[in-house]
Coordinates of C-alpha atoms and ligand atoms in Angstrom, one line a residue:
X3 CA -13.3 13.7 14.4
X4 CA -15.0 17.4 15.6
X5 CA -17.8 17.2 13.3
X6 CA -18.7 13.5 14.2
X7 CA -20.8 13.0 17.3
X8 CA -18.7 10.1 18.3
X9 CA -15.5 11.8 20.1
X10 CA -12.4 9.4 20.9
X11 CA -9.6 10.3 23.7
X12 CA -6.9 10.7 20.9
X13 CA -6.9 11.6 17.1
X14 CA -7.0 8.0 15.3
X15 CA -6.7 9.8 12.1
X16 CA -9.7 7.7 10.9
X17 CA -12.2 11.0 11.3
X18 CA -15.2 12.1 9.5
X19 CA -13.1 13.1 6.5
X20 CA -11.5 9.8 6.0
X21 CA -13.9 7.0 6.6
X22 CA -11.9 3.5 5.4
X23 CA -12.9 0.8 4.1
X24 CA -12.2 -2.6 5.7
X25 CA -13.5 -6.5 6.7
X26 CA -14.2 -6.9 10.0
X27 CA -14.9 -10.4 12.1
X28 CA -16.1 -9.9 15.5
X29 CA -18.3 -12.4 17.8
X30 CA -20.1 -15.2 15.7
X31 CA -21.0 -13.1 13.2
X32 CA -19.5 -13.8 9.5
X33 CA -17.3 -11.3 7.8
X34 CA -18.7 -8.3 6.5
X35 CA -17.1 -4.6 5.5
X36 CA -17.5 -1.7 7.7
X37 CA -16.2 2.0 8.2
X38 CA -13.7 2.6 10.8
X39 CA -14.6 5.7 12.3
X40 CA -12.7 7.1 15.4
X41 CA -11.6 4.3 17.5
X42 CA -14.6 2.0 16.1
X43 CA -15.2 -0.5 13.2
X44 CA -19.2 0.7 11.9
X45 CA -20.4 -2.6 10.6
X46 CA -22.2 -2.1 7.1
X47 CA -23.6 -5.2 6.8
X48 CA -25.2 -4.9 10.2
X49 CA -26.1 -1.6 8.9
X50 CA -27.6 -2.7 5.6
X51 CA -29.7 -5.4 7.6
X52 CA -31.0 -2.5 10.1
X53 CA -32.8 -0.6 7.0
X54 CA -29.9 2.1 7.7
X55 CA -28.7 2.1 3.7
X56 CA -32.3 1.6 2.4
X57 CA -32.3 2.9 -1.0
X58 CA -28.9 4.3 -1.3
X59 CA -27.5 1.3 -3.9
X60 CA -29.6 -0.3 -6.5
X61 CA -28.4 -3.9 -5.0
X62 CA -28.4 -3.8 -1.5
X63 CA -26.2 -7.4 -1.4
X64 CA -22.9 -4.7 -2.2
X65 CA -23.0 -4.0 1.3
X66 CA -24.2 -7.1 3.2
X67 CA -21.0 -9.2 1.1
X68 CA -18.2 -10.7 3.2
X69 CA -15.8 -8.7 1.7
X70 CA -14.6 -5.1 -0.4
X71 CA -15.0 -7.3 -4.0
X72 CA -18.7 -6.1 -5.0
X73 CA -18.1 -2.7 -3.4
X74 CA -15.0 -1.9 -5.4
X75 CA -16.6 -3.5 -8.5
X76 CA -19.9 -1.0 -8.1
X77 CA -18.3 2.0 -9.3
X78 CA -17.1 5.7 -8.2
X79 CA -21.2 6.7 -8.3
X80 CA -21.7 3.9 -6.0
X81 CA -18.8 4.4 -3.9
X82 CA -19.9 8.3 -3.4
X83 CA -23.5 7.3 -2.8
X84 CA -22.6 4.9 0.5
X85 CA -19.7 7.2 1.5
X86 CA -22.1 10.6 1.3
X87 CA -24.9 8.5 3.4
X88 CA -22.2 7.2 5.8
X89 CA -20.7 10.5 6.4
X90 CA -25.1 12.1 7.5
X91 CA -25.2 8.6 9.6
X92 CA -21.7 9.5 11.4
X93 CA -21.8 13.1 11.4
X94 CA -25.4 13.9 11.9
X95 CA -26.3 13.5 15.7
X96 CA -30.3 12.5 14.8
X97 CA -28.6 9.2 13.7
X98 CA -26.6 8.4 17.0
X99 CA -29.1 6.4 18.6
X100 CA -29.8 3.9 15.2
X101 CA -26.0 3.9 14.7
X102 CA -24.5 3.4 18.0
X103 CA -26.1 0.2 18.6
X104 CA -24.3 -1.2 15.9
X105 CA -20.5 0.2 16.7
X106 CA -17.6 -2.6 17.6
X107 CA -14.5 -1.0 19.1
X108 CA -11.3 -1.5 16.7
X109 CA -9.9 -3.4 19.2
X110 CA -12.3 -6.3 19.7
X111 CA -12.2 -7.0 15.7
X112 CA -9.8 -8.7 13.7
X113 CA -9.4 -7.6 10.2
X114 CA -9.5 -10.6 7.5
X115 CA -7.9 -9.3 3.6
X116 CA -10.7 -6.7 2.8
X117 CA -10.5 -7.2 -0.6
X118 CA -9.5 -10.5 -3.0
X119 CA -6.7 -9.5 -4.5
X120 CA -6.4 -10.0 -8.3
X121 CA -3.2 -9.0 -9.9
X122 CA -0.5 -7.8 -8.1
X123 CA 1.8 -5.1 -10.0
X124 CA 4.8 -3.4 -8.0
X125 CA 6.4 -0.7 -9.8
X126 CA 9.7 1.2 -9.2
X127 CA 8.8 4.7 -8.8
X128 CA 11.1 6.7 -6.5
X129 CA 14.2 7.9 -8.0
X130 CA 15.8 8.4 -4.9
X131 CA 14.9 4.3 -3.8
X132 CA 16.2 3.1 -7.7
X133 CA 19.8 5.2 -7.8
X134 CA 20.5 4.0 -4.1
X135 CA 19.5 0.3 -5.4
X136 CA 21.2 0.6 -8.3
X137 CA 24.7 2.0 -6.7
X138 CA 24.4 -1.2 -4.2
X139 CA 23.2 -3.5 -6.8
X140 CA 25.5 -2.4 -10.0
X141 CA 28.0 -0.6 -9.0
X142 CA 30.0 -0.5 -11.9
X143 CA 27.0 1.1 -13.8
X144 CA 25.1 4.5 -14.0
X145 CA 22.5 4.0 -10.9
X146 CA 19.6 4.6 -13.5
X147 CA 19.1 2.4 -16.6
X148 CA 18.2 4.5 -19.6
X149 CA 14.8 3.5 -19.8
X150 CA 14.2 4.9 -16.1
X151 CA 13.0 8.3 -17.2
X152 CA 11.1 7.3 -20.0
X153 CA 8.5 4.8 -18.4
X154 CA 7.4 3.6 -15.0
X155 CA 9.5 0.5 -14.4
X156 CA 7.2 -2.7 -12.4
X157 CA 7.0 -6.1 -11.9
X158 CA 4.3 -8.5 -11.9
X159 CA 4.2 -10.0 -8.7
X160 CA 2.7 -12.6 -6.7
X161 CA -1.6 -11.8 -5.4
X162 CA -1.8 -15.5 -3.6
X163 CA 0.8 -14.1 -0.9
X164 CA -0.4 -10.9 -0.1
X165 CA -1.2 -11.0 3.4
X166 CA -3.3 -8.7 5.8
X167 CA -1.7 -6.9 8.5
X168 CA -0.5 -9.3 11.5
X169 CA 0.1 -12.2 9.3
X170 CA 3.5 -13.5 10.6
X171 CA 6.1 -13.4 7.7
X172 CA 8.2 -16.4 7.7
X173 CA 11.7 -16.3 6.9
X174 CA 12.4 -17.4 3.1
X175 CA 14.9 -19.6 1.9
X176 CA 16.2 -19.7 -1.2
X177 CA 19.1 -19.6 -3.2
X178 CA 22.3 -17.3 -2.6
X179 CA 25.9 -16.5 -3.2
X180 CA 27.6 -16.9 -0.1
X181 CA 30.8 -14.5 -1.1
X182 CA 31.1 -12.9 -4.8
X183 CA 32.2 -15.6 -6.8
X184 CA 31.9 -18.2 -4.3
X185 CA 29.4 -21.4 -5.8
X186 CA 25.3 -21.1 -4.8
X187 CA 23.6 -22.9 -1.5
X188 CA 20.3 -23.0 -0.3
X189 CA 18.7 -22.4 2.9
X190 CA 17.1 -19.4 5.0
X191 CA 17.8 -15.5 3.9
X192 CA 20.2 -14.0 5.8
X193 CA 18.9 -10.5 3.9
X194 CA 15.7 -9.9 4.9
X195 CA 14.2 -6.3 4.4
X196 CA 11.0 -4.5 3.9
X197 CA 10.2 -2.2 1.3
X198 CA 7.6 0.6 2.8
X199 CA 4.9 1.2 -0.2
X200 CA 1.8 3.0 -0.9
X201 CA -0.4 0.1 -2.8
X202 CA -3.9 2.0 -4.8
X203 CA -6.6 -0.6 -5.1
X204 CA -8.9 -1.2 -8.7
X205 CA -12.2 -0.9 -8.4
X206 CA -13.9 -1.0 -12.1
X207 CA -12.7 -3.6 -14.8
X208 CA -11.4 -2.9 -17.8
X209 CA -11.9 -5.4 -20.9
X210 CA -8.9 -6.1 -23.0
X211 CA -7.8 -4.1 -25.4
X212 CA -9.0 -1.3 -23.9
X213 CA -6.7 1.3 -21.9
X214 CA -6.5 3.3 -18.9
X215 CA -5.6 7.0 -19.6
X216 CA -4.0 9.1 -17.1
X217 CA -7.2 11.3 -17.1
X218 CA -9.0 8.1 -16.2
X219 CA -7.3 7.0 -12.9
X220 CA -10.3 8.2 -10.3
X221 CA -12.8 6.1 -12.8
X222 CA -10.8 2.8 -11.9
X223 CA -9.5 3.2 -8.5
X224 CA -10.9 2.9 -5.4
X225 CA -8.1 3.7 -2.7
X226 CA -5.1 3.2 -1.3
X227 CA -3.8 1.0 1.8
X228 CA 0.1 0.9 2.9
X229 CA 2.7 -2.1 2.1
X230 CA 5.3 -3.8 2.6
X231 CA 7.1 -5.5 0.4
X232 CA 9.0 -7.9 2.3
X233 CA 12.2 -8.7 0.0
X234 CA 15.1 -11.4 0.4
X235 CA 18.0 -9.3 -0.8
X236 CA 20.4 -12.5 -1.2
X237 CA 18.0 -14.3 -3.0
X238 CA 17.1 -11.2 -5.4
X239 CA 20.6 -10.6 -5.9
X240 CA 21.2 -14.0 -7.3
X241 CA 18.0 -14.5 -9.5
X242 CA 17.2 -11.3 -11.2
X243 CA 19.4 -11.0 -14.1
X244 CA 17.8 -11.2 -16.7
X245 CA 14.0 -11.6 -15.6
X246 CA 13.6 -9.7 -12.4
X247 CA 12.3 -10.5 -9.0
X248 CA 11.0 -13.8 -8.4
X249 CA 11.3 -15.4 -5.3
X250 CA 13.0 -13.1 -3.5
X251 CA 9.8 -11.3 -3.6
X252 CA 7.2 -13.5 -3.7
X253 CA 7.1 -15.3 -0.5
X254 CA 5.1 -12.5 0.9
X255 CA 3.5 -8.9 0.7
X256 CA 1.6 -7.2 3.6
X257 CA -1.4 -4.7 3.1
X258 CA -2.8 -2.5 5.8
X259 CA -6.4 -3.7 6.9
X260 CA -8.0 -0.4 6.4
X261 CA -8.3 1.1 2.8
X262 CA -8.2 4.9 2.4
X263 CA -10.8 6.1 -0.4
X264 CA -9.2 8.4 -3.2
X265 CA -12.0 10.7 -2.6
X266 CA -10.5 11.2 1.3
X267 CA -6.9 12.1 -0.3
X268 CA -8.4 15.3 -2.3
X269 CA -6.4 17.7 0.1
X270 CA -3.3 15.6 -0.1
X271 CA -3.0 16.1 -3.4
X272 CA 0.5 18.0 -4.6
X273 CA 1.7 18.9 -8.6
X274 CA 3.7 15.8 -9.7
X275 CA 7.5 16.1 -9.9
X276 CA 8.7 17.9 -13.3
X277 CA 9.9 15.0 -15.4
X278 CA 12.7 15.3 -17.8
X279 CA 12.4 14.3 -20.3
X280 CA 8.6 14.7 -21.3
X281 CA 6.9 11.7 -20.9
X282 CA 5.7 10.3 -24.6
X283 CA 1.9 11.2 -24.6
X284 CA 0.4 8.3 -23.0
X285 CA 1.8 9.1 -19.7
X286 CA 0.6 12.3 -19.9
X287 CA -2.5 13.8 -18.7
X288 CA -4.5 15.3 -15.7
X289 CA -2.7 14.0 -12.3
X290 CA -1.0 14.8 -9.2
X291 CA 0.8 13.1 -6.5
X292 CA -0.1 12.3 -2.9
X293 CA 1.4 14.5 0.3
X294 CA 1.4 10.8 2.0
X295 CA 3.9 11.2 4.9
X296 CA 5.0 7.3 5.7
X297 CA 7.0 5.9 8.8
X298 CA 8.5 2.7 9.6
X299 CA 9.1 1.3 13.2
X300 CA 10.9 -1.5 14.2
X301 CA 10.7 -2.9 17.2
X302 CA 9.3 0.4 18.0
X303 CA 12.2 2.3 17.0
X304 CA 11.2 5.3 14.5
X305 CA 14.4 4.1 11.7
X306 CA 12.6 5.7 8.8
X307 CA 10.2 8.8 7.7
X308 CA 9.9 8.2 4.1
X309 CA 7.6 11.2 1.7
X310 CA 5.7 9.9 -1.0
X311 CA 4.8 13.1 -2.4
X312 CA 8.0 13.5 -4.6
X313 CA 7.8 10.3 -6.5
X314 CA 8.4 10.8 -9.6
X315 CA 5.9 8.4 -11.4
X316 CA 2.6 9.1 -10.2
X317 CA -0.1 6.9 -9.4
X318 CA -2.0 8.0 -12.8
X319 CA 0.9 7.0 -14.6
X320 CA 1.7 3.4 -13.3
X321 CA -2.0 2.8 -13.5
X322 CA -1.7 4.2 -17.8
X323 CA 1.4 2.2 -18.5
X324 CA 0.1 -1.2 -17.1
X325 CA -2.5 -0.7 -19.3
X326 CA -1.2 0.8 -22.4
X327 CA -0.7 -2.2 -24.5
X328 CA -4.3 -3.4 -23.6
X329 CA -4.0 -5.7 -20.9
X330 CA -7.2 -5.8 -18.9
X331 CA -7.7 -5.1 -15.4
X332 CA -10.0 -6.9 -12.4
X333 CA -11.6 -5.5 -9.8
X334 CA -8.9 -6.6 -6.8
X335 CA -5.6 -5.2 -8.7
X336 CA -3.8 -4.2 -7.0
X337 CA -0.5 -2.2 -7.7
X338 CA 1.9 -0.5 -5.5
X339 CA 4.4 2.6 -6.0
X340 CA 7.7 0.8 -4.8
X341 CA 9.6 1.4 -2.1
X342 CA 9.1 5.2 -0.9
X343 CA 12.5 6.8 -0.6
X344 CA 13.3 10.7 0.1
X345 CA 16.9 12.2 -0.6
X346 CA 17.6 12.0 3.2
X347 CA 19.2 9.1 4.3
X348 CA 16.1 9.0 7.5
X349 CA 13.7 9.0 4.5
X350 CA 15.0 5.3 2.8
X351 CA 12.3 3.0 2.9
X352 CA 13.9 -0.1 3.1
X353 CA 17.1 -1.7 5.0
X354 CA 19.3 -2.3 2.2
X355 CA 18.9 1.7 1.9
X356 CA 19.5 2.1 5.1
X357 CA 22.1 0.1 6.4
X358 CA 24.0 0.5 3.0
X359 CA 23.4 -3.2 2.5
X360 CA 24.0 -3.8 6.1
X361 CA 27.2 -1.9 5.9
X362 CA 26.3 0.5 8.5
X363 CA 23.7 -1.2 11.2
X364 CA 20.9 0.7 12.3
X365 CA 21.0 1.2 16.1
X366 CA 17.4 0.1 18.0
X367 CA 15.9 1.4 21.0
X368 CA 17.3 -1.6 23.2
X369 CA 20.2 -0.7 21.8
X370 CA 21.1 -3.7 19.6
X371 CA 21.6 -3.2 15.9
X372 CA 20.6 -4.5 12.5
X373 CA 21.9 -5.0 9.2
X374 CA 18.6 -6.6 8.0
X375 CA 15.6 -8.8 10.2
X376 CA 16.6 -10.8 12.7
X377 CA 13.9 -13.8 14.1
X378 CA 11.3 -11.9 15.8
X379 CA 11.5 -8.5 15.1
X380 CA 8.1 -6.8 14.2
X381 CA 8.1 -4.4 11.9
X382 CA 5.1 -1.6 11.3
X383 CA 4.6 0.7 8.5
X384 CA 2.0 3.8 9.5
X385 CA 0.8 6.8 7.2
X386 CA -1.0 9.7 7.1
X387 CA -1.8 12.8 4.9
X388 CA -3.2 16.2 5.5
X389 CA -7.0 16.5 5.8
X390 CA -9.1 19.2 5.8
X391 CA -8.8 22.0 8.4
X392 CA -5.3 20.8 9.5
X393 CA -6.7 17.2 10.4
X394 CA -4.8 14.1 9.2
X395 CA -6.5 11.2 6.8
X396 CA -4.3 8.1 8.8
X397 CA -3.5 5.2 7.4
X398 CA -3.6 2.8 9.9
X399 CA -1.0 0.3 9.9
X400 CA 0.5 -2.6 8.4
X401 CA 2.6 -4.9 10.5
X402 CA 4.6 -8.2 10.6
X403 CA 7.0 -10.2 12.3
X404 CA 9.2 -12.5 11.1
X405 CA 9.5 -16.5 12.4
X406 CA 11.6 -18.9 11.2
X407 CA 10.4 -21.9 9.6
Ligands
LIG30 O1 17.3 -2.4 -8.8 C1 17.0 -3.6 -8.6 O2 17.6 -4.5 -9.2 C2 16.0 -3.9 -7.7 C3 15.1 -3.1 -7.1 C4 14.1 -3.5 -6.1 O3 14.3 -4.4 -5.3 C5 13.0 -2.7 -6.0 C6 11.6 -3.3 -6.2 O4 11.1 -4.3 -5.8 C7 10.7 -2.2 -6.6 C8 10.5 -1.2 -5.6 O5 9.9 -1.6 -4.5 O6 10.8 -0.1 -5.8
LIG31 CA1 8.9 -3.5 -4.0
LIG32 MG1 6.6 -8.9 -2.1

């Protein structure tokens, strides 16, 4: 925040050198996207209307839309035009009296999905989260499959359930094995978990046919917002073989409200992992991982710190894969890294990790413990990475808590 003339009483993380995108509803005034700039929600719409953005996009209607949709589908040139005239309206003190009219504090908005989500891709990218689920999973097997190493392994999932921060999750039921062996019954999960994930948001369409190279990635994407992957482990464990996740998965997915553009994560990116073996040449390319440092409370007990910057499939990758055999993309895609796991056991990003499939219960602050979610717990995922000048880029926060149904 030190080059803004807006100051706030504590670092938000959302500082000049950030500057996320979101949808904001406050008073009687329909949605529209904004900034969030210290501890304050800079309407753009509002902005647009007050002559503030005159001449900075060749259709002013980007920035007076309900939602992210026409702003992601614009284009990086567009996306740099309204964040370089954002950061002279912020930073630039002449502008303080034109801007500060027009400010809503964070906390007297709510947040509506910023963007409409499209497809929804969830791949399988930290080695460390993939051995651990495949010791607990298939124990009597190698914990990586053999095609592990050679691609990024995802999932189509499901876009209609993918939730804002805040929207209550409610408890899944399904199918399950109540004892190895035993026959199948239905009713609510008794596994719950989260998975904490870095999701990266698509900006510009693709037509099919056409593909994504690594060297490509900052031409598609916009940015990146936190998730969590809320996963039924009794009903996954049942239903995967041979197709995958299905509902176990599917019930919901929470995104954090505030999305973090690429071009704020320059300084946060790190060389990607050496992969062995070398990749076949359509995963390869110009690209880098993210120095995102992730944490996950619940029910504000710290129980995890996972690092995303050692994942071994980068961002550039997943996005190449899912498009290698031509399949188009849509502004609103969105695809997420999978559960962020470091080799510490305090870096797992899930439960299953954590609790060894609720082997060894995590202890909470009020000293009760958990294999997986009980009724009521809230869970919150936060992020940051390094700025510039030692500042951090935050993340926000994505949060839920669970209710029966
Ligand atoms: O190994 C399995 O069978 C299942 C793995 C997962 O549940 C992981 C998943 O959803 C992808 C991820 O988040 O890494
Ligand atoms: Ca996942
Ligand atoms: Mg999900």
């Amino acid at each position: 925040m030190t080059d803004s003339w807006l100051t706030t009483p504590e670092p938000t993380g959302f500082g000049l050198d950030n500057l996320p995108y979101g949808t904001v509803v406050h008073g009687d005034r329909p949605p529209q996207i904004a900034i969030a700039i210290g501890g304050h929600a800079f309407p753009l719409g509002a902005a647009a209307e007050a002559g503030l953005f005159d001449g900075v996009l060749p259709d002013t209607g980007v920035l007076t839309a309900p939602n992210l949709d026409r702003l992601l589908a614009a284009g990086p040139a567009a996306w740099r035009a309204v964040r370089a005239r954002a950061t002279e309206l912020l930073g630039s003190r002449s502008h303080a009296e034109a801007v500060r009219p027009l400010l809503v504090r964070l906390d007297a908005v709510s947040n509506p999905l910023p963007f409409t989500v499209a497809d929804y891709v969830d791949f399988y990218s930290s080695r460390e989260h993939a051995e651990n689920l495949g010791r607990i999973f298939r124990p009597d097997s190698a914990p990586l499959l053999p095609n592990w190493t050679h691609l990024p392994i995802g999932y189509h999932g499901r876009s209609g359930t993918v939730v804002v921060s805040g929207t209550p999750i409610m408890r899944p039921h399904g199918q399950r094995l109540p004892a190895p062996g035993a026959e199948p019954v239905f009713g609510p999960t008794t596994r719950l978990d989260i998975e904490a994930e870095v999701g990266f948001v698509v900006g510009v369409p693709t037509r099919m046919g056409q593909t994504v190279s690594v060297d490509e990635f900052a031409d598609h994407v916009f940015g990146a917002v936190l998730v969590n992957d809320w996963s039924a482990r009794d009903i996954q464990a049942w239903e995967y073989q041979p197709l995958g996740p299905f509902l176990g998965k599917s019930f919901a997915t929470s995104i954090s409200p505030w999305i973090v553009p690429l071009e704020a994560l320059a300084e946060a990116r790190v060389a990607p992992p050496r992969q062995d073996p070398v990749p076949l040449p359509h995963l390869l390319g110009d690209h880098w991982g993210y120095d995102l440092s992730l944490r996950v409370d619940l029910n504000g007990t710290t129980v995890s710190r996972p690092p995303f910057a050692g994942l071994y499939w980068t961002p550039a990758q997943q996005l190449a894969h899912m498009t290698s055999n031509g399949a188009s993309l849509r502004t609103g895609d969105l695809f997420a890294s999978g559960t962020v796991s470091g080799p510490q056991p305090g870096q797992r990003g899930s439960l299953i990790e954590l609790t060894w499939n609720g082997a060894e219960p995590v202890r909470l602050a009020d000293g009760s413990t958990r294999g997986f979610l009980a009724d009521g717990d809230t869970v919150v995922l936060g992020g940051s990475a390094p700025g510039r000048d030692g500042t951090r880029i935050g993340f926000g926060a994505v949060t839920g808590t669970i209710h029966s149904r």
